[in-house]
CSV table of C-alpha atoms in Angstrom, one decimal:
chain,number,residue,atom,x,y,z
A,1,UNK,CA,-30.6,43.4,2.6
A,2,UNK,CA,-33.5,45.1,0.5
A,3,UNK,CA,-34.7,43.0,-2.5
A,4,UNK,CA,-34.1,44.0,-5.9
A,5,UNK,CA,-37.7,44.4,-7.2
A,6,UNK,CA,-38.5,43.3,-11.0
A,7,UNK,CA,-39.4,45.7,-13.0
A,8,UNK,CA,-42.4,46.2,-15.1
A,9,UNK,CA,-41.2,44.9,-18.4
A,10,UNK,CA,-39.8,41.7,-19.8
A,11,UNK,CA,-36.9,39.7,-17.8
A,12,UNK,CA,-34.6,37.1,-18.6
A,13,UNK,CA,-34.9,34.2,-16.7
A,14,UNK,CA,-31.7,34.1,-14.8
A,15,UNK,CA,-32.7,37.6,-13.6
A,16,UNK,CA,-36.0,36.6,-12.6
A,17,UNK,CA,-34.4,33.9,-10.3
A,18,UNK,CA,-32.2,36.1,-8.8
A,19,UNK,CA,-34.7,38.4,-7.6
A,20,UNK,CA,-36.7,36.0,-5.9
A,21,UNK,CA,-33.4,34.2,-4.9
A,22,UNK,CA,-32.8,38.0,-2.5
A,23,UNK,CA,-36.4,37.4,-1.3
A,24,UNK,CA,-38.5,39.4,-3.7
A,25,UNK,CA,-41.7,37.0,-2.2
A,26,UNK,CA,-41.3,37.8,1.3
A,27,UNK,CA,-42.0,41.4,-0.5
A,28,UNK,CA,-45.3,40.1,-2.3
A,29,UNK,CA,-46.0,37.7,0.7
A,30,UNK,CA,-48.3,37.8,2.1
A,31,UNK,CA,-48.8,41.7,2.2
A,32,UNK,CA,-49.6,42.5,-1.0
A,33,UNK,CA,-50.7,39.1,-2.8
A,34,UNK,CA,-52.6,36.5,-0.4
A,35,UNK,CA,-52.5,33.6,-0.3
A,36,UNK,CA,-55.9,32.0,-1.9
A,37,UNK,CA,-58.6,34.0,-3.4
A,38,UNK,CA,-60.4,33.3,0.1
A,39,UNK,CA,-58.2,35.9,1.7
A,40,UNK,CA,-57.6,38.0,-1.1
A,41,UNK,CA,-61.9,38.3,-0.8
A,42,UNK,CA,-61.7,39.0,2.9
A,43,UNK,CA,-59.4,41.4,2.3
A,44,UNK,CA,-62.1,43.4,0.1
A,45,UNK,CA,-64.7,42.6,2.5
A,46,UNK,CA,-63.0,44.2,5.5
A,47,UNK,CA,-61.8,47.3,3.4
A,48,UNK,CA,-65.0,48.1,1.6
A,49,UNK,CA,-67.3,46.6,3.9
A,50,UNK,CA,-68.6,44.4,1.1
A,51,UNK,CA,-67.7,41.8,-1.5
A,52,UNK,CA,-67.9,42.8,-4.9
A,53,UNK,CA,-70.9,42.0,-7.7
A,54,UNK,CA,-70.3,40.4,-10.2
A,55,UNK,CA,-69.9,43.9,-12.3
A,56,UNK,CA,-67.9,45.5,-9.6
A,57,UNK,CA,-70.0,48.3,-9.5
A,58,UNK,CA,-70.4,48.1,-5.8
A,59,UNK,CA,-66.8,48.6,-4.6
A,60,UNK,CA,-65.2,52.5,-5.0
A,61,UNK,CA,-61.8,51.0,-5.3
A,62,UNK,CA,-62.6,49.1,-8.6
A,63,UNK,CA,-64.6,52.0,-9.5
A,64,UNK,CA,-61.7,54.4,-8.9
A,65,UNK,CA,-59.0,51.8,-10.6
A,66,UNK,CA,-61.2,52.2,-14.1
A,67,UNK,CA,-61.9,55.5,-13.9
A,68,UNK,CA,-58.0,56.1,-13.8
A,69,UNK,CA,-57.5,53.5,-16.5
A,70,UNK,CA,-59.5,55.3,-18.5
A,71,UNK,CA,-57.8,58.9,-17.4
A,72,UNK,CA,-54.7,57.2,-18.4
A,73,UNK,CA,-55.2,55.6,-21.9
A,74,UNK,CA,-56.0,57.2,-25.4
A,75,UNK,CA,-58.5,55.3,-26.4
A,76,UNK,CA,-61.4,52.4,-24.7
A,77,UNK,CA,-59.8,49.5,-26.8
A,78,UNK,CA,-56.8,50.0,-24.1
A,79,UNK,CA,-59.6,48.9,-21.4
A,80,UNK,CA,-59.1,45.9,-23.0
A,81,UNK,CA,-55.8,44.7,-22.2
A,82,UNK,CA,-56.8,44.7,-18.1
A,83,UNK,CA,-58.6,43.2,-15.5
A,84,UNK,CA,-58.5,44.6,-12.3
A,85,UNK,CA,-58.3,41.7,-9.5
A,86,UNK,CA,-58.0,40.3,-6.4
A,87,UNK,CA,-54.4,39.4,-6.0
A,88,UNK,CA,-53.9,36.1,-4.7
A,89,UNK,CA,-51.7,33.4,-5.5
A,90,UNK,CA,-52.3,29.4,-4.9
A,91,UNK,CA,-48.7,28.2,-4.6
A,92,UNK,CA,-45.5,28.4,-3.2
A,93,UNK,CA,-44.0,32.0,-2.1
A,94,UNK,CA,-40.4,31.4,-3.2
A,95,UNK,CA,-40.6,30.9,-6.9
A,96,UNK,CA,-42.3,33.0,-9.5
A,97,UNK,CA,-45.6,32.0,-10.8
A,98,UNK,CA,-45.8,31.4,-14.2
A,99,UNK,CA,-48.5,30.8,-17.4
A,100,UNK,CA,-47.1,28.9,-20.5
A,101,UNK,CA,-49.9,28.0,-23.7
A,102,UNK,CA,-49.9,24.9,-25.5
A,103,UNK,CA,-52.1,27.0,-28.2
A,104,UNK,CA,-55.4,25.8,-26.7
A,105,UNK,CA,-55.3,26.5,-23.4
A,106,UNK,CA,-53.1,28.1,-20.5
A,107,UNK,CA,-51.3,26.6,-17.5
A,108,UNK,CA,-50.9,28.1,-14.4
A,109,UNK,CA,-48.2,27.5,-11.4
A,110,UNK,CA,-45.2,28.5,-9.1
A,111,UNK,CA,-42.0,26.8,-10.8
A,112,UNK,CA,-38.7,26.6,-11.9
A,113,UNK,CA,-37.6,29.3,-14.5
A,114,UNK,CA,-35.2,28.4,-17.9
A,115,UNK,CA,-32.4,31.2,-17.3
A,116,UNK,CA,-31.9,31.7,-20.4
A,117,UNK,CA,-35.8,32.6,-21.5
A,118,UNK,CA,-37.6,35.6,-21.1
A,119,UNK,CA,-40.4,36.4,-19.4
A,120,UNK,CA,-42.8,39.3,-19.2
A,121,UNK,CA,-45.1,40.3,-16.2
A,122,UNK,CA,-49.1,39.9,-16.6
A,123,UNK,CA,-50.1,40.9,-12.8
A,124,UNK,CA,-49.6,43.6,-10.7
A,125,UNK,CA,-50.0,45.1,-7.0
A,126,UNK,CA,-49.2,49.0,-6.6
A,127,UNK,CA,-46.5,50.2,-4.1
A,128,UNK,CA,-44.4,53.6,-3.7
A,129,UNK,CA,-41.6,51.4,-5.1
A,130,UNK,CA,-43.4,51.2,-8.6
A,131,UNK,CA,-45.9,48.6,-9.7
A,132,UNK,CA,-45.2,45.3,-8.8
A,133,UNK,CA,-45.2,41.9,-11.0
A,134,UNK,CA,-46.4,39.2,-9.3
A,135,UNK,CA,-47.5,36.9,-12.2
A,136,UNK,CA,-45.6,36.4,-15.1
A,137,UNK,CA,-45.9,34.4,-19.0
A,138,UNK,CA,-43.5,33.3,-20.7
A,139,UNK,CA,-42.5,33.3,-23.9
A,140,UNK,CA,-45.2,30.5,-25.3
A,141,UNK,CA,-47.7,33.4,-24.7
A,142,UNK,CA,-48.2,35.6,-27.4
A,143,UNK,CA,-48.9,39.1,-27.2
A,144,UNK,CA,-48.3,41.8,-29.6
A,145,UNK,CA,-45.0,44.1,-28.4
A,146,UNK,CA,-46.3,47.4,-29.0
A,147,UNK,CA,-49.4,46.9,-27.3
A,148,UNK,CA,-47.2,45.4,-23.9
A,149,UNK,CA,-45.7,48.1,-24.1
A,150,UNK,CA,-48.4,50.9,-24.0
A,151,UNK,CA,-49.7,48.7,-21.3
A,152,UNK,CA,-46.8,48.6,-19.0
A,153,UNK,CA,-46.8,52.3,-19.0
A,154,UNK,CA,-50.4,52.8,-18.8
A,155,UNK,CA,-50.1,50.9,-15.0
A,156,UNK,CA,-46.9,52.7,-14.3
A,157,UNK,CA,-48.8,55.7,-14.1
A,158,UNK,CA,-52.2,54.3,-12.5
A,159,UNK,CA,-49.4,53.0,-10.0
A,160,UNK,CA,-48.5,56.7,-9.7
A,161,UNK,CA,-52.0,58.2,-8.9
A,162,UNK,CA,-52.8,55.0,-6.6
A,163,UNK,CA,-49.9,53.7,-5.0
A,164,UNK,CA,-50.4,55.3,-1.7
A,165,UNK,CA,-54.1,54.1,-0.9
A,166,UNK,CA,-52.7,50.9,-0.1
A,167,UNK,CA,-55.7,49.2,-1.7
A,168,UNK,CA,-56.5,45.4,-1.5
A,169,UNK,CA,-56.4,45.4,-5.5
A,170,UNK,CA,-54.0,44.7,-8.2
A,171,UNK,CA,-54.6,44.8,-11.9
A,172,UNK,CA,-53.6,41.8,-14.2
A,173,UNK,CA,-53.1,41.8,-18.2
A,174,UNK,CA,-56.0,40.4,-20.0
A,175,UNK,CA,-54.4,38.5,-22.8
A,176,UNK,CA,-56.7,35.2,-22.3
A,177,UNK,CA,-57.8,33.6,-26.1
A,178,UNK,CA,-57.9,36.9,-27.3
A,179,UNK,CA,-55.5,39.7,-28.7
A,180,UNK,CA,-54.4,41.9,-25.7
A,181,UNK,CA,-56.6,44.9,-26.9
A,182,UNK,CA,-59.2,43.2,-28.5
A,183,UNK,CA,-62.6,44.2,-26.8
A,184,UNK,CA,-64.3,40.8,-27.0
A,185,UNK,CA,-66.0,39.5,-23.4
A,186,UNK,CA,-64.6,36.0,-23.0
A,187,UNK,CA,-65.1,35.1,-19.2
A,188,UNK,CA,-62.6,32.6,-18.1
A,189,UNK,CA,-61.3,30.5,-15.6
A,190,UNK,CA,-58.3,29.2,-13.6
A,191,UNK,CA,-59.1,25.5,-12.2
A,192,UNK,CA,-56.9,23.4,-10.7
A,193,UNK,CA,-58.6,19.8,-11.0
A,194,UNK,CA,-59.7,18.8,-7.5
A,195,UNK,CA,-58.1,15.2,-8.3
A,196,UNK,CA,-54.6,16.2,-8.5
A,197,UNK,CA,-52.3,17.5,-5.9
A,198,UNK,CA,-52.1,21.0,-4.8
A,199,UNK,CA,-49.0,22.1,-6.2
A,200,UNK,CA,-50.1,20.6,-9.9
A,201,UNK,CA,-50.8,23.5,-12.6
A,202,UNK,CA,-53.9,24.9,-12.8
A,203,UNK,CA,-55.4,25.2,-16.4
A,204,UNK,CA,-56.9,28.7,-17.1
A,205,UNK,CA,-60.1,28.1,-19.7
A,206,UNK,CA,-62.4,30.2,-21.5
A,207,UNK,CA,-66.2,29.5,-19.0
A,208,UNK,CA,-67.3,27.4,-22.0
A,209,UNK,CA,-64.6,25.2,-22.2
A,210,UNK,CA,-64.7,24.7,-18.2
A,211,UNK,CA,-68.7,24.2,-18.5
A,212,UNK,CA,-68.2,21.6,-21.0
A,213,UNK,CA,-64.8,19.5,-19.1
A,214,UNK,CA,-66.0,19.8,-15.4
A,215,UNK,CA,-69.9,20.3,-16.0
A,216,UNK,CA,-69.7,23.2,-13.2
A,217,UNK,CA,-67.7,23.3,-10.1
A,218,UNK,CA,-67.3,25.5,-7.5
A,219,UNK,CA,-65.9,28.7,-8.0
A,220,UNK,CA,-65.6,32.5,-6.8
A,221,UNK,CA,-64.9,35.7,-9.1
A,222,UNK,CA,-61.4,37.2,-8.3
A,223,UNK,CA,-61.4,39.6,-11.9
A,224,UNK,CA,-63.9,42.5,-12.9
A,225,UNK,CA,-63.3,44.0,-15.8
A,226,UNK,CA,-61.4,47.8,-16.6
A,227,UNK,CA,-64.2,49.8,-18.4
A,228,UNK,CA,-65.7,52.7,-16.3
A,229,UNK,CA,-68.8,53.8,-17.7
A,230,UNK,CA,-67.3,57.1,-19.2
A,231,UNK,CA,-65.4,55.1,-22.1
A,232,UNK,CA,-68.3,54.5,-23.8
A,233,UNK,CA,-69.2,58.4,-25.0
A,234,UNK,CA,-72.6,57.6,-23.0
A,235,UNK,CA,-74.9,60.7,-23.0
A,236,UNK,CA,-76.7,61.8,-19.5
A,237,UNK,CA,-79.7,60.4,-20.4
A,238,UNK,CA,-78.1,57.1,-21.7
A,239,UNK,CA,-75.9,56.8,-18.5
A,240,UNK,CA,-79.0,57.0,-15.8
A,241,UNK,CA,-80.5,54.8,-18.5
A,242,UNK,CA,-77.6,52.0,-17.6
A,243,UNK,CA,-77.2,52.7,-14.3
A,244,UNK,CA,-81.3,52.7,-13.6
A,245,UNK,CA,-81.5,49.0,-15.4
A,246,UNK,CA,-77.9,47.7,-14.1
A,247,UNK,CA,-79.6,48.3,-10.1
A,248,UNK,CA,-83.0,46.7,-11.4
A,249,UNK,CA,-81.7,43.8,-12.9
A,250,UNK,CA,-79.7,42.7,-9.9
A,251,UNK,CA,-82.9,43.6,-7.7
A,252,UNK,CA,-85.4,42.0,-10.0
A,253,UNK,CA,-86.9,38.3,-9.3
A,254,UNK,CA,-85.7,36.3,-12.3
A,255,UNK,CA,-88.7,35.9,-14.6
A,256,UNK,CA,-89.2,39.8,-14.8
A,257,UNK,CA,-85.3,40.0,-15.2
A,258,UNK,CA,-85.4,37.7,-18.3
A,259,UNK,CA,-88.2,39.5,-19.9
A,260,UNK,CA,-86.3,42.9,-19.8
A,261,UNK,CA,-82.9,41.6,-20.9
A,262,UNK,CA,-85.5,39.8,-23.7
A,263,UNK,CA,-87.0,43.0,-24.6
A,264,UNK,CA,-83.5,44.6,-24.7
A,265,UNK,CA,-82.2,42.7,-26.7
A,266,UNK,CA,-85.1,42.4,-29.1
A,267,UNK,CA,-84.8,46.3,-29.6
A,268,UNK,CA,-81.1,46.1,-30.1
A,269,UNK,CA,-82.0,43.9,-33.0
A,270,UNK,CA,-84.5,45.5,-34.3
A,271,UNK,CA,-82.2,49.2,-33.9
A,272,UNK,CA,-79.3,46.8,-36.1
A,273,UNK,CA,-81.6,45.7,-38.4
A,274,UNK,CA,-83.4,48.7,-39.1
A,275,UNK,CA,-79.4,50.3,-40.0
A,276,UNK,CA,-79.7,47.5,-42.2
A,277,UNK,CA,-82.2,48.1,-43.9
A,278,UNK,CA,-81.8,51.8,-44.0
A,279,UNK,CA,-78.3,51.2,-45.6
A,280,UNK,CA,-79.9,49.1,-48.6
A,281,UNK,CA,-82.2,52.2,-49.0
A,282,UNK,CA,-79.8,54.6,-49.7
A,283,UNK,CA,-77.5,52.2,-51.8
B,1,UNK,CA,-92.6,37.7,-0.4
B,2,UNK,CA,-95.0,40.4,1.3
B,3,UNK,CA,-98.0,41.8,-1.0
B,4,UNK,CA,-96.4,45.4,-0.5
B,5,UNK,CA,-92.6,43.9,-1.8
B,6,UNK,CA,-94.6,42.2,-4.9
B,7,UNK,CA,-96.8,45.6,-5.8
B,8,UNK,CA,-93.3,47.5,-5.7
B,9,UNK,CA,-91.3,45.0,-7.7
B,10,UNK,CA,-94.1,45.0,-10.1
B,11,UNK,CA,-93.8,48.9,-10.5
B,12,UNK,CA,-90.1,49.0,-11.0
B,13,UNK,CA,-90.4,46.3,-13.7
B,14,UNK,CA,-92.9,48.7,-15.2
B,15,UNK,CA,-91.0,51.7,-14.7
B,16,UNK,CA,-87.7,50.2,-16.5
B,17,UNK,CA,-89.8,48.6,-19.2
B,18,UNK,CA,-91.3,51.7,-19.7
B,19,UNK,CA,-87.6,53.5,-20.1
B,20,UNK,CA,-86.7,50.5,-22.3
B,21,UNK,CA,-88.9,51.3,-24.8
B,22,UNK,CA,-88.1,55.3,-24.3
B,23,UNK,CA,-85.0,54.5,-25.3
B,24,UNK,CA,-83.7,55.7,-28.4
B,25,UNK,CA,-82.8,53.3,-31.3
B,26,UNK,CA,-79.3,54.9,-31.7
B,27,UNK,CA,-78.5,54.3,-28.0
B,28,UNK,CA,-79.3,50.5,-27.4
B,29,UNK,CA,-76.5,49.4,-28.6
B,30,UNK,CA,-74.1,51.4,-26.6
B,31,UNK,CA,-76.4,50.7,-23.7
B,32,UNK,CA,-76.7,46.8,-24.2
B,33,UNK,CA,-72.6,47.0,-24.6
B,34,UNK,CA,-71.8,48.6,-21.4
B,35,UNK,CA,-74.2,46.0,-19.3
B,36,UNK,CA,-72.8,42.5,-21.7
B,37,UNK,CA,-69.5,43.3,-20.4
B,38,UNK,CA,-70.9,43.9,-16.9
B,39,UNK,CA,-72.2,40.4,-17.2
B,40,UNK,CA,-76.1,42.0,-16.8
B,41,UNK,CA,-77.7,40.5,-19.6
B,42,UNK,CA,-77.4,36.9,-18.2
B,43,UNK,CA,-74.1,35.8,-19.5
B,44,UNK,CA,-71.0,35.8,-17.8
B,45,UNK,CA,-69.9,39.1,-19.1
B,46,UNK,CA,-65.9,40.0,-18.5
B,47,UNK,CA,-65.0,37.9,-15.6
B,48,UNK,CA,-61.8,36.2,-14.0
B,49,UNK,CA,-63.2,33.4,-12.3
B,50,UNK,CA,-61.1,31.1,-9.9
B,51,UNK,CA,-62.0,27.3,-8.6
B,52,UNK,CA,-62.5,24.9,-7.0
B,53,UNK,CA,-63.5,25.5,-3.5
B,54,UNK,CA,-60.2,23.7,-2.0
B,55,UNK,CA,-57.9,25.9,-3.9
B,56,UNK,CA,-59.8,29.3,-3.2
B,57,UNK,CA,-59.1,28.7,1.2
């Protein structure tokens, strides 16, 4: 029997179990979502012949996925709301994985649904079927309605214009301490703690937090963010300028890197204040 | 590192520092926005990270 496959948009939780009770994992499993982030990487290796930087620059496929985001959206705060990912999962295949909040932080893990809750999806794989959830929140995550919304249909048609490369990337919601389109950079993290067993939730933190409660740890990067270069209005002259320092500063030892991002950012101060001051001026 | 490696990393450092300074006032921000979020300027920028090393394999 086929599996009934969820669709992108909120469930109730009874419906939700029942579509993973006909086998929707063996669907996800491991075809579309590996197993850890180790294969999920491999997976990228093998397809692109390379991992990915840390900007994502250096894989087409992630390059492709935001330049169709931003095809696909009305404006760059919509960038936002995504992440686009190597999908992986940690846990078992036969339940849903789910994040909660306790306000502070999230929790991550395969489990048990209420039937009566609802749940919406957060992470996706593409297939001719439609966009796949694989990762869902539930209702103690907050996210503005409207704004779900837009998104859902924003990856219903990248799923559209993508579906058939059968790429080894999916694209998650990035709600993560912040408003789903608000365009602050808040790197984060999902750890499990290396002291507790392997199916115990993992708690996703903002890099700060994680700094401060595990003083490091190892870790890989499975998210690059959704902005292609184009949603930023960048002249032809400003966009060799980025691309010229983005090659330089990953090819540059680190002392001469530090002075440039130094002087950078001393000239985007002085730009700011000189606005500043050019405001009181004419006030 | 080999003398020839050193004089050529010492030229591109010149050449971008040159090109920073080119730069005009109006476009630094929008420049130093796109490469924060890439995580260029020495910060994370907008990653998804995922650990530890037992759960990644």
């Amino acid at each position: 029997m086929k599996a009934r496959l969820p669709l992108p948009d909120v469930v109730v939780g009874k419906d939700l179990k029942e579509i993973f009770r006909q086998g929707y994992g063996r669907v996800l499993f491991p075809r579309k979502v590996a197993a850890s982030s180790g294969e999920a990487l491999r997976r990228l290796r093998e397809f692109y012949g390379a991992l990915p930087d840390g900007d994502g620059h250096n894989i087409s496929g992630i390059t492709y996925l935001r330049r169709l985001l931003w095809i696909k959206t009305a404006a760059r705060h919509h960038l936002a709301a995504f992440s686009i990912v190597a999908p992986h999962t940690h846990w078992d295949k036969v339940r849903p994985i789910v994040i909660s909040s306790d306000g502070n932080r999230y929790s991550s893990s395969a489990r048990d649904l209420d039937p009566h809750k609802t749940y919406f999806p957060v992470s996706f794989v593409f297939s001719d079927e439609g966009p796949l959830p694989y990762e869902w929140a539930d209702d103690s995550v907050s996210v503005d309605s409207a704004a779900l919304k837009t998104c859902f249909a924003i990856i219903k048609k990248v799923n559209r214009a993508i579906h058939s490369q059968n790429l080894p990337l999916g694209i998650s919601l990035n709600f993560r301490f912040k408003e789903l389109m608000e365009e602050r950079i808040l790197p984060t993290i999902e750890y499990s703690d290396p002291g507790r067993p392997d199916s115990a939730a993992a708690a996703i933190l903002p890099m700060h937090a994680f700094l401060t409660e595990y003083g490091g740890g190892d870790h890989v990067q499975v998210g690059w963010h959704a902005y292609h270069d184009a949603a930023y209005q960048l002249t032809a002259k400003e966009t060799n300028a980025v691309r010229l320092i983005r090659e330089s500063l990953k090819s540059l030892p680190e002392t001469q890197k530090m002075a440039l991002v130094w002087f950078l950012k001393s000239r985007e101060l002085k730009a700011s204040l000189d606005v500043a001051d050019f405001g009181k001026s004419t006030n | 590192m080999k003398v020839q490696d050193a004089v050529c990393q010492e030229r591109e450092f010149s050449e971008i520092l040159q090109l920073l300074k080119e730069i005009e006032p109006a476009s630094i921000g929008k420049i130093t926005s796109v490469l924060a979020r890439d995580g260029s300027l020495g910060d994370h920028g907008a990653v998804q990270l995922c650990g530890p090393a037992k759960h990644n394999f």
